[in-house]
Coordinates of C-alpha atoms in Angstrom, one line a residue:
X1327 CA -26.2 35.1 96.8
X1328 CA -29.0 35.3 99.3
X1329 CA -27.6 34.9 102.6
X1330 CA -30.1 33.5 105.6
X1331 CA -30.8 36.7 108.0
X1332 CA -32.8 35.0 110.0
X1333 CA -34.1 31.4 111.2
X1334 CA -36.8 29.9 108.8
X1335 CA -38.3 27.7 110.8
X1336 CA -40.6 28.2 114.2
X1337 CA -41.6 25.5 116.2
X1338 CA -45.1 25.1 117.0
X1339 CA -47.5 22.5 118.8
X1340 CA -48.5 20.8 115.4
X1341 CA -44.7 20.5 114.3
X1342 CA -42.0 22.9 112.2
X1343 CA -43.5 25.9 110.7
X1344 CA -42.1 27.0 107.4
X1345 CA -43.6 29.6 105.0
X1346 CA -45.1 28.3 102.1
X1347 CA -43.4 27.5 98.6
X1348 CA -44.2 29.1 95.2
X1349 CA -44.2 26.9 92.1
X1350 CA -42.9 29.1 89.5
X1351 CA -44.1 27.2 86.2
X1352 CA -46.3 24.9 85.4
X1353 CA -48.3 23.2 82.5
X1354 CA -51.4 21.7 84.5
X1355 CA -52.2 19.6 81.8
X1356 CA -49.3 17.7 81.4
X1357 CA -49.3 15.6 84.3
X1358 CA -52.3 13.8 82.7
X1359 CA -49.1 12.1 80.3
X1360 CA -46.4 11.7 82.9
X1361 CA -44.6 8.9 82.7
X1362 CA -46.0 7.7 79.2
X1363 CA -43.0 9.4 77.5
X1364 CA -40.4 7.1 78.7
X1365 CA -40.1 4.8 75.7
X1366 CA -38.0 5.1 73.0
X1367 CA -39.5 6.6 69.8
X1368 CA -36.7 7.5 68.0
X1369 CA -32.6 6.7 68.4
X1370 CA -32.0 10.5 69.4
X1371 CA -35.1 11.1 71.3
X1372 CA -34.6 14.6 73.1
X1373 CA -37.4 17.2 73.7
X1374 CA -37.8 17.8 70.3
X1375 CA -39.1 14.0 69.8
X1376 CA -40.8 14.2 73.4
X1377 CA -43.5 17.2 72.1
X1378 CA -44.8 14.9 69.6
X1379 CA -46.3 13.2 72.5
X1380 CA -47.2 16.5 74.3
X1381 CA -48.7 17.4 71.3
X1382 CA -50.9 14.2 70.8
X1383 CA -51.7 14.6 74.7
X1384 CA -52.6 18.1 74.0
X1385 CA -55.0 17.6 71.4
X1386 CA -57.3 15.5 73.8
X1387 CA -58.4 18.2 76.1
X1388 CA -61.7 20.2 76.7
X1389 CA -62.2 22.9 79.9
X1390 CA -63.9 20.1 81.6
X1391 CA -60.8 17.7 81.4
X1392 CA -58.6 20.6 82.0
X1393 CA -60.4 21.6 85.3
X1394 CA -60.3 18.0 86.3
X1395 CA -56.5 17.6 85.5
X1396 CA -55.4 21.0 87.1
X1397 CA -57.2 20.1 90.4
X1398 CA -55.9 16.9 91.1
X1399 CA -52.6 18.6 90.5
X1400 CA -53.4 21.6 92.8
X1401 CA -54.0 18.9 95.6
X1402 CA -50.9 17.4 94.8
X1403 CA -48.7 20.4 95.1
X1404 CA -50.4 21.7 98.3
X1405 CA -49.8 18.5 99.8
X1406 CA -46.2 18.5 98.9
X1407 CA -45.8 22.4 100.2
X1408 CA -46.2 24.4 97.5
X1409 CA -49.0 27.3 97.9
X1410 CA -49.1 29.2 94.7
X1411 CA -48.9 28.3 91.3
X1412 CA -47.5 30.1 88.2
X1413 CA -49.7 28.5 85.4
X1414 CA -47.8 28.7 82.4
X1415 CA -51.5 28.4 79.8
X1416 CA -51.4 27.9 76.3
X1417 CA -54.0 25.6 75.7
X1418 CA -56.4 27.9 74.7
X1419 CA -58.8 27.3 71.8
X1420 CA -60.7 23.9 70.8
X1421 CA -58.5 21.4 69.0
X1422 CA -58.8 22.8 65.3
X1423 CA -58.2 26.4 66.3
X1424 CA -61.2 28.0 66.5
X1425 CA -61.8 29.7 69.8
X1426 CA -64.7 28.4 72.4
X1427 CA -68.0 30.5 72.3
X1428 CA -66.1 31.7 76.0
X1429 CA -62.7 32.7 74.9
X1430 CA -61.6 32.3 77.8
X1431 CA -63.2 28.9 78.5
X1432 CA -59.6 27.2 79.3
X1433 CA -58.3 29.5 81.8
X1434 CA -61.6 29.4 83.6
X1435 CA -61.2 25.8 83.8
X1436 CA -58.0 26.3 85.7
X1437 CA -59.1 29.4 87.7
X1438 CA -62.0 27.2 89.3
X1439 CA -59.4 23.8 89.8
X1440 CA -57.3 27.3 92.2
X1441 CA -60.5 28.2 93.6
X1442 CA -61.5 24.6 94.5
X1443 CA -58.8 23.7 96.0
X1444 CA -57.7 26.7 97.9
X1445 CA -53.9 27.3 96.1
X1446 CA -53.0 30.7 95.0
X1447 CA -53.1 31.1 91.3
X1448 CA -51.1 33.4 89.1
X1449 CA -52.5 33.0 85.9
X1450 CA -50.1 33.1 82.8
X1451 CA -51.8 32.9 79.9
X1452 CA -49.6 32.7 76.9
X1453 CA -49.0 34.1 73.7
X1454 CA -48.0 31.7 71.3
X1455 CA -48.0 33.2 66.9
X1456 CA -45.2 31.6 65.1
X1457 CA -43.6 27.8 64.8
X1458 CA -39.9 28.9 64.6
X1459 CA -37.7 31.8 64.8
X1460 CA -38.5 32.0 60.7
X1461 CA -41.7 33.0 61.6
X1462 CA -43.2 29.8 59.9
X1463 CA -47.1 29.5 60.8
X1464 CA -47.8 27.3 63.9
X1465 CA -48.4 23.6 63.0
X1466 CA -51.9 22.1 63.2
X1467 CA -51.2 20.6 66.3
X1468 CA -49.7 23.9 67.6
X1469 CA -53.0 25.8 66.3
X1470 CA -55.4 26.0 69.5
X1471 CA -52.7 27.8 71.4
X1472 CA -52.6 30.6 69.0
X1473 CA -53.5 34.2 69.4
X1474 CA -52.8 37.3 67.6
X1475 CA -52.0 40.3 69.5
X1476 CA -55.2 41.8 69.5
X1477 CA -57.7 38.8 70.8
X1478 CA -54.4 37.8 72.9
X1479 CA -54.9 41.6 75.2
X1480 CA -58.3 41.1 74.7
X1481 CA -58.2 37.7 76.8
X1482 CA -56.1 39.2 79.4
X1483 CA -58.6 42.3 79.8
X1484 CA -61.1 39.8 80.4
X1485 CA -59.5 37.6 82.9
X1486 CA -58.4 40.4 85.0
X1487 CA -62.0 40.5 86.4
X1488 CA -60.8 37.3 88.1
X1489 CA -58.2 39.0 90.2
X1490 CA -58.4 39.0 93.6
X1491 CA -56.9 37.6 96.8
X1492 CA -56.1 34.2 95.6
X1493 CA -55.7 35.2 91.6
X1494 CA -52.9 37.5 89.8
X1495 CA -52.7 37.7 86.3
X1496 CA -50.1 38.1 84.5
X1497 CA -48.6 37.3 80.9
X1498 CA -46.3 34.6 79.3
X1499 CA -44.5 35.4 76.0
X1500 CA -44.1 31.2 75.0
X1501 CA -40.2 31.7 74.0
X1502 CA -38.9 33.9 71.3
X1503 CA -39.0 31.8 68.4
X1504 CA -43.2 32.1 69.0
X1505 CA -43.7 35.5 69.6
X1506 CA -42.3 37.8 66.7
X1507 CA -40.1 40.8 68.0
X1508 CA -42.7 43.5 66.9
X1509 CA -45.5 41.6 68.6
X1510 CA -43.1 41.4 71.7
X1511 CA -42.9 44.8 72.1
X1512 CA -46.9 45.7 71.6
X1513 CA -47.9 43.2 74.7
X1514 CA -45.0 44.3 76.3
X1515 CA -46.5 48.5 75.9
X1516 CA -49.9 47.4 76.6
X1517 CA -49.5 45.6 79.7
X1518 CA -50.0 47.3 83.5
X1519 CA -47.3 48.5 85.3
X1520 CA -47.3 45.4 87.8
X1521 CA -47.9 42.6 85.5
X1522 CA -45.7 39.9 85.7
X1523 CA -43.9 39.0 82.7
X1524 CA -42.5 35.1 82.0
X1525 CA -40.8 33.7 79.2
X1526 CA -39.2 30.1 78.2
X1527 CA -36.2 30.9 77.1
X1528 CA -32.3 29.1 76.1
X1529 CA -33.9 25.8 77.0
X1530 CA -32.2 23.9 74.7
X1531 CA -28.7 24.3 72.7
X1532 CA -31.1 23.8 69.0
X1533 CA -33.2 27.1 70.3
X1534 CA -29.7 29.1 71.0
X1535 CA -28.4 28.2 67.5
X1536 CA -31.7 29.2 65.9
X1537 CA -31.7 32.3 67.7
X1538 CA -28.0 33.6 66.9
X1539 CA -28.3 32.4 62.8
X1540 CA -31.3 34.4 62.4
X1541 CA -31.2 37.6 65.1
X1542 CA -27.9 37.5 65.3
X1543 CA -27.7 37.2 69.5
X1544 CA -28.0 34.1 72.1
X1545 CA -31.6 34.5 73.3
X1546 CA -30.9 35.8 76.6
X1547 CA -28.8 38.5 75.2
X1548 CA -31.1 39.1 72.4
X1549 CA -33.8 39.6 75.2
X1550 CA -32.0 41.4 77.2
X1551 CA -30.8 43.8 73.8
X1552 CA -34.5 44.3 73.4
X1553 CA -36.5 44.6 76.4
X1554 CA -36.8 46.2 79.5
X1555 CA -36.2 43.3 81.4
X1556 CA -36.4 44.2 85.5
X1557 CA -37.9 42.2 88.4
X1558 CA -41.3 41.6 86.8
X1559 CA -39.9 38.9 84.9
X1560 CA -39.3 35.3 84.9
X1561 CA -36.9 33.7 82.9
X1562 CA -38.2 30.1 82.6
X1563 CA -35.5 27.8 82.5
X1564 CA -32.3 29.3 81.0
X1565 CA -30.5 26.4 81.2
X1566 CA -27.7 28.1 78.3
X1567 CA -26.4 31.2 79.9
X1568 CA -22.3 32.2 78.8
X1569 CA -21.1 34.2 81.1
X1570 CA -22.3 37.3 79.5
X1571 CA -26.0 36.2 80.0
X1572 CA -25.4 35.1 83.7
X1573 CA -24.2 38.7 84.9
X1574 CA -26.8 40.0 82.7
X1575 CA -29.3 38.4 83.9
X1576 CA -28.7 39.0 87.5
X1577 CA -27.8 42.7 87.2
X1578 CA -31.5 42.7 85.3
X1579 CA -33.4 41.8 88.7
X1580 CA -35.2 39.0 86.6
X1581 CA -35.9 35.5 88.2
X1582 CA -35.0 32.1 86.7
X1583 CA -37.2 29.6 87.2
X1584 CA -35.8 26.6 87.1
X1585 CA -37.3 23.0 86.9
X1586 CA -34.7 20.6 87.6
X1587 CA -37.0 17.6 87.4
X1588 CA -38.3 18.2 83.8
X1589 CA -35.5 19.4 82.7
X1590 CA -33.3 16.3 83.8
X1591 CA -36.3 14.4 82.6
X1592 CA -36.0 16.3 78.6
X1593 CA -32.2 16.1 78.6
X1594 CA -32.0 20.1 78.4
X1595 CA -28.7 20.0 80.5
X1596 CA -28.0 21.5 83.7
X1597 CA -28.2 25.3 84.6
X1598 CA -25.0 27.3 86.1
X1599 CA -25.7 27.7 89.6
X1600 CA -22.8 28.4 91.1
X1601 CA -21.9 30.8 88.5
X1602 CA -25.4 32.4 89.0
X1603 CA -25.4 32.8 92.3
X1604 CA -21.9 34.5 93.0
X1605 CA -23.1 36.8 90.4
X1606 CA -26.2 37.7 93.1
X1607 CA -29.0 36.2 90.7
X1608 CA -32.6 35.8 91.7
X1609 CA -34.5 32.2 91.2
X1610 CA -37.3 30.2 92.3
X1611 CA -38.2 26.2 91.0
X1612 CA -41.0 24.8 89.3
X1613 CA -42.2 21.0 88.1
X1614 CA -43.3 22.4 85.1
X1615 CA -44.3 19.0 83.5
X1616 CA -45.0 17.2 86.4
X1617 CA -42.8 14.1 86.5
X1618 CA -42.6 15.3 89.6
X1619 CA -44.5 17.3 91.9
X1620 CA -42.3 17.9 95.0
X1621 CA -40.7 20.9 96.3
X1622 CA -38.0 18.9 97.7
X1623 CA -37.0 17.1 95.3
X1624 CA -36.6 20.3 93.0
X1625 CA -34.4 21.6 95.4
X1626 CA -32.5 18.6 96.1
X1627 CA -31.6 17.5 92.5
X1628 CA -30.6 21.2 91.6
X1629 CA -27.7 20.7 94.4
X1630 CA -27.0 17.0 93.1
X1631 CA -27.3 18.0 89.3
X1632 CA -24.5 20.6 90.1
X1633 CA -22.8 18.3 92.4
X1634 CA -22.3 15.9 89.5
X1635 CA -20.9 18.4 87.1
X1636 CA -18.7 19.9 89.4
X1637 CA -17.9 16.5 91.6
X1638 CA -17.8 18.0 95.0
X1639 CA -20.1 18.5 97.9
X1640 CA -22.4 21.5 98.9
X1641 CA -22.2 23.5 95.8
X1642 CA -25.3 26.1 97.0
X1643 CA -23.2 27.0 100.1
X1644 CA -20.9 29.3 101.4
X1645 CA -18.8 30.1 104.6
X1646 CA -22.2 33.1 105.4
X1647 CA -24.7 30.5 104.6
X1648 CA -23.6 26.8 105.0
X1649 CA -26.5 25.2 105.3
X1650 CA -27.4 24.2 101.3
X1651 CA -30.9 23.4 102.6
X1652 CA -31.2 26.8 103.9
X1653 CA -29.6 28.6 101.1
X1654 CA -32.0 27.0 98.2
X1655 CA -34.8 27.9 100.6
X1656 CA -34.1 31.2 101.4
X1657 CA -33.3 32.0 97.3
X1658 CA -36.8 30.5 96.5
X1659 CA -38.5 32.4 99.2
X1660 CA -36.4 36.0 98.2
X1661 CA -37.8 35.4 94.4
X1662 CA -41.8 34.7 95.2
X1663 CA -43.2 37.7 95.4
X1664 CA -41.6 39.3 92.5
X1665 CA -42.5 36.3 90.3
X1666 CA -45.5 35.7 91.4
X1667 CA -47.5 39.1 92.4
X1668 CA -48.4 37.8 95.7
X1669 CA -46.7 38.9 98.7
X1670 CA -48.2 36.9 101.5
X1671 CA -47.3 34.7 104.5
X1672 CA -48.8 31.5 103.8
X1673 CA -47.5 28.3 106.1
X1674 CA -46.9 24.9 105.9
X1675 CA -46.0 22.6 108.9
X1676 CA -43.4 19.8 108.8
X1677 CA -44.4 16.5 111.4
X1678 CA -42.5 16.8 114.1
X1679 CA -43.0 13.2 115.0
X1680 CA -41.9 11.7 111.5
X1681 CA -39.0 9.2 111.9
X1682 CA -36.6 11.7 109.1
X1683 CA -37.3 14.7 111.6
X1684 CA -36.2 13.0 114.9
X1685 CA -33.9 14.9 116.6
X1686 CA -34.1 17.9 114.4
X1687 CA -32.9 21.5 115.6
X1688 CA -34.0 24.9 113.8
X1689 CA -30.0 24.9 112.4
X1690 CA -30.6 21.2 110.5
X1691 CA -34.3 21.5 109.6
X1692 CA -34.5 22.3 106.3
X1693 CA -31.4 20.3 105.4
X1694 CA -32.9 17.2 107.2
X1695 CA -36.1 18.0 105.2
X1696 CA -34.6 17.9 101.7
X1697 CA -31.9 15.7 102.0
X1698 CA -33.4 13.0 104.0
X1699 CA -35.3 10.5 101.2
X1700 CA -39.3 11.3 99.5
X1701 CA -41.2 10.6 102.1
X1702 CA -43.6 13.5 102.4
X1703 CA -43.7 15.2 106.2
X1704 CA -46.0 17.8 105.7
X1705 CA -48.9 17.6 107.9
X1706 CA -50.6 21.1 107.7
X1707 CA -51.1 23.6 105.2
X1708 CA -52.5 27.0 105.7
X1709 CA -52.9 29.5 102.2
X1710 CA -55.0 33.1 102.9
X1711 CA -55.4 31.9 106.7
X1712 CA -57.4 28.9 105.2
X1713 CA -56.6 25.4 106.1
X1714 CA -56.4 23.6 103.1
X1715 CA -54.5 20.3 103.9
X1716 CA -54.7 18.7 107.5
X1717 CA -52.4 16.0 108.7
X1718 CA -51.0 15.3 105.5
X1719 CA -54.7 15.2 103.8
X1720 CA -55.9 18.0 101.5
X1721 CA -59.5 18.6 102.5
X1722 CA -60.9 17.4 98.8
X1723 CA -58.5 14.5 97.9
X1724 CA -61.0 12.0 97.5
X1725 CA -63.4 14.3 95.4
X1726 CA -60.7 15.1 93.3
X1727 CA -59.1 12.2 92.9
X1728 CA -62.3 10.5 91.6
X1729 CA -63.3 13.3 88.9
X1730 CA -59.4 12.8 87.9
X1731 CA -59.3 8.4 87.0
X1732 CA -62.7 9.3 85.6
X1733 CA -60.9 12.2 83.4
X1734 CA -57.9 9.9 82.4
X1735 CA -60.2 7.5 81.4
X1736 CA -61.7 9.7 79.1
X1737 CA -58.5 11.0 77.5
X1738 CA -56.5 7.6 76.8
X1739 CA -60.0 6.0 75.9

């Protein structure tokens, strides 16, 4: 495991300094529909039964509604500490399939929501070809996010242009059962050298058993059997791992990115952390759907989740690093830059003077920080030397905010 070399946290005249926090997956678009997927639609509802809603949600969009969407979200997560983004993008085409005059229409949408609200951006736009590990064709709902190889590099050629301080871009495979094994290996051959690689994958126990009946291998394995999986890949979510996969996947260099609060919120299950990190893995957190959109509480419900399954106390700990706070830190700052492509020293700052911080020492910081309740102490965010968020206020909210009721109006109307 990562063991703290040194202190985290400075002290400054505007409060506790900490380095900023990567978001390692996300689907902007989704938070337009959290919290309208809480009711029952079915008497085993699961995340099978909660894409039907996704998919509806989905269908909705235009770039417009996407840039307005992705920007409130931006705000949100650079109030709440996070400073880069790893957007997970699949909604790609207009709602019957056929690509926008500007192929790349979508992920500009979300490249401008980065730029207008100051985050860093790694851009993941995905490939996304079959419905099923049977290689069924995608669904008409799942048809704007499909590409075949060929227009697929030919989208990321064009939207590396957009690199620069602020934007990487990099690829997503969706999850095996999408992308074919042969089509795998093309984007995999054509990609740069550095280009970040991210995959869902063993999210849920359906998608294992698919995977061994027709390849014969758990995903992981099958994955790792296949590819040259090193530190330019994240793992997203990898919630099924025996114990085969977790040494596997930690001898591989990869990161696993792991989103407690959507996965708690889709019933995946809960991923093997203690397991993972004696065996030295790499991993970073994202709020992937949004329920949530809180560094903290990502961190703190990973602890509790395993807290509950094993029913003891500080389970991200050990006799070199006691502090859990510190530990689930220090692992998600060790992971960024490999996940991410940006190695940088962005900085948020902590209120010194809010009530859960009285008192506070560099040694209990971080742990008073996470495990203290959800109110939100940070004041100041800095991303590229830019201020972007101000005593707790990003310099846009209100803009945003506005362009976003007007949005949601737009798609429940």
């Amino acid at each position: 495991m990562h063991t703290p070399t040194a202190s985290l946290v400075t002290r400054t005249a505007r409060g506790w300094a900490l380095p900023g926090i990567a978001n390692l997956h996300s689907h902007a678009f989704q938070r337009a529909m959290a919290g309208m997927a809480e009711r029952q639609t079915d008497p085993a509802d699961s995340f099978w039964t909660w894409r039907e809603t996704m998919y509806a949600m989905a269908a909705r969009f235009d770039p417009e509604l996407v840039h307005a969407v992705a920007a409130q979200l931006y705000v949100e997560m650079l109030e709440a500490g996070y400073t880069t983004v790893c957007e997970f993008h699949y909604l790609h085409h207009a709602p019957d399939g056929r690509p926008y005059a500007n192929a790349d229409a979508m992920s500009q949408a979300l490249l401008r929501a980065a730029r207008d609200t100051g985050i860093r951006i790694t851009l993941l736009p995905v490939l996304y070809m079959t419905g099923g590990f049977d290689a069924r064709p995608l669904s008409e709902r799942q048809r704007r996010f499909g590409h075949e190889v060929e227009a697929y590099l030919r989208l990321l050629d064009v939207l590396r242009a957009d690199a620069g301080e602020r934007v990487r871009i990099g690829c997503a495979l969706h999850s095996l059962r999408a992308v074919p094994p042969q089509a795998m290996r093309e984007v995999i051959a054509a990609l740069p050298n550095d280009s970040r690689v991210h995959i869902h994958i063993a999210e849920q126990m359906a998608e294992v058993d698919e995977c061994v009946a027709v390849r014969g291998a758990r995903p992981v394995q099958w994955l790792l059997d296949n590819a040259d999986v090193d530190a330019r890949w994240t793992l997203v979510h990898a919630t099924h791992l025996d114990a085969a996969e977790v040494q596997g996947i930690a001898r591989s260099g990869a990161t696993v990115a792991i989103c407690t609060t959507t996965e708690a919120n889709l019933g995946d299950g809960l991923f093997p952390l203690r397991d993972y990190l004696d065996a030295g893995g790499r991993w970073g957190v994202g709020s992937d759907s949004h329920i949530s959109v809180s560094p903290v509480e990502e961190l703190r419900w990973l602890e509790y989740g395993q807290r509950l399954r094993a029913q003891r106390r500080n389970i991200a700990s050990s006799m070199r690093s006691p502090s859990v706070g510190t530990t689930l830190l220090q692992g998600v700052l060790a992971s960024s830059a490999d996940s991410t492509g940006f190695a940088v020293d962005d900085r948020i700052v902590l209120d010194a003077e809010a009530p859960i911080l009285s008192g506070a020492v560099d040694a209990d910081l971080v742990d008073r920080w996470i495990f203290s309740g959800n109110a939100n102490v940070v004041r100041d965010v800095d991303v590229a030397g830019v201020r972007v968020v101000e005593d707790g206020r990003h310099r846009e909210r209100d803009a945003v905010a506005a362009r976003y009721r007007r949005a949601i109006q737009a798609l429940l109307g």
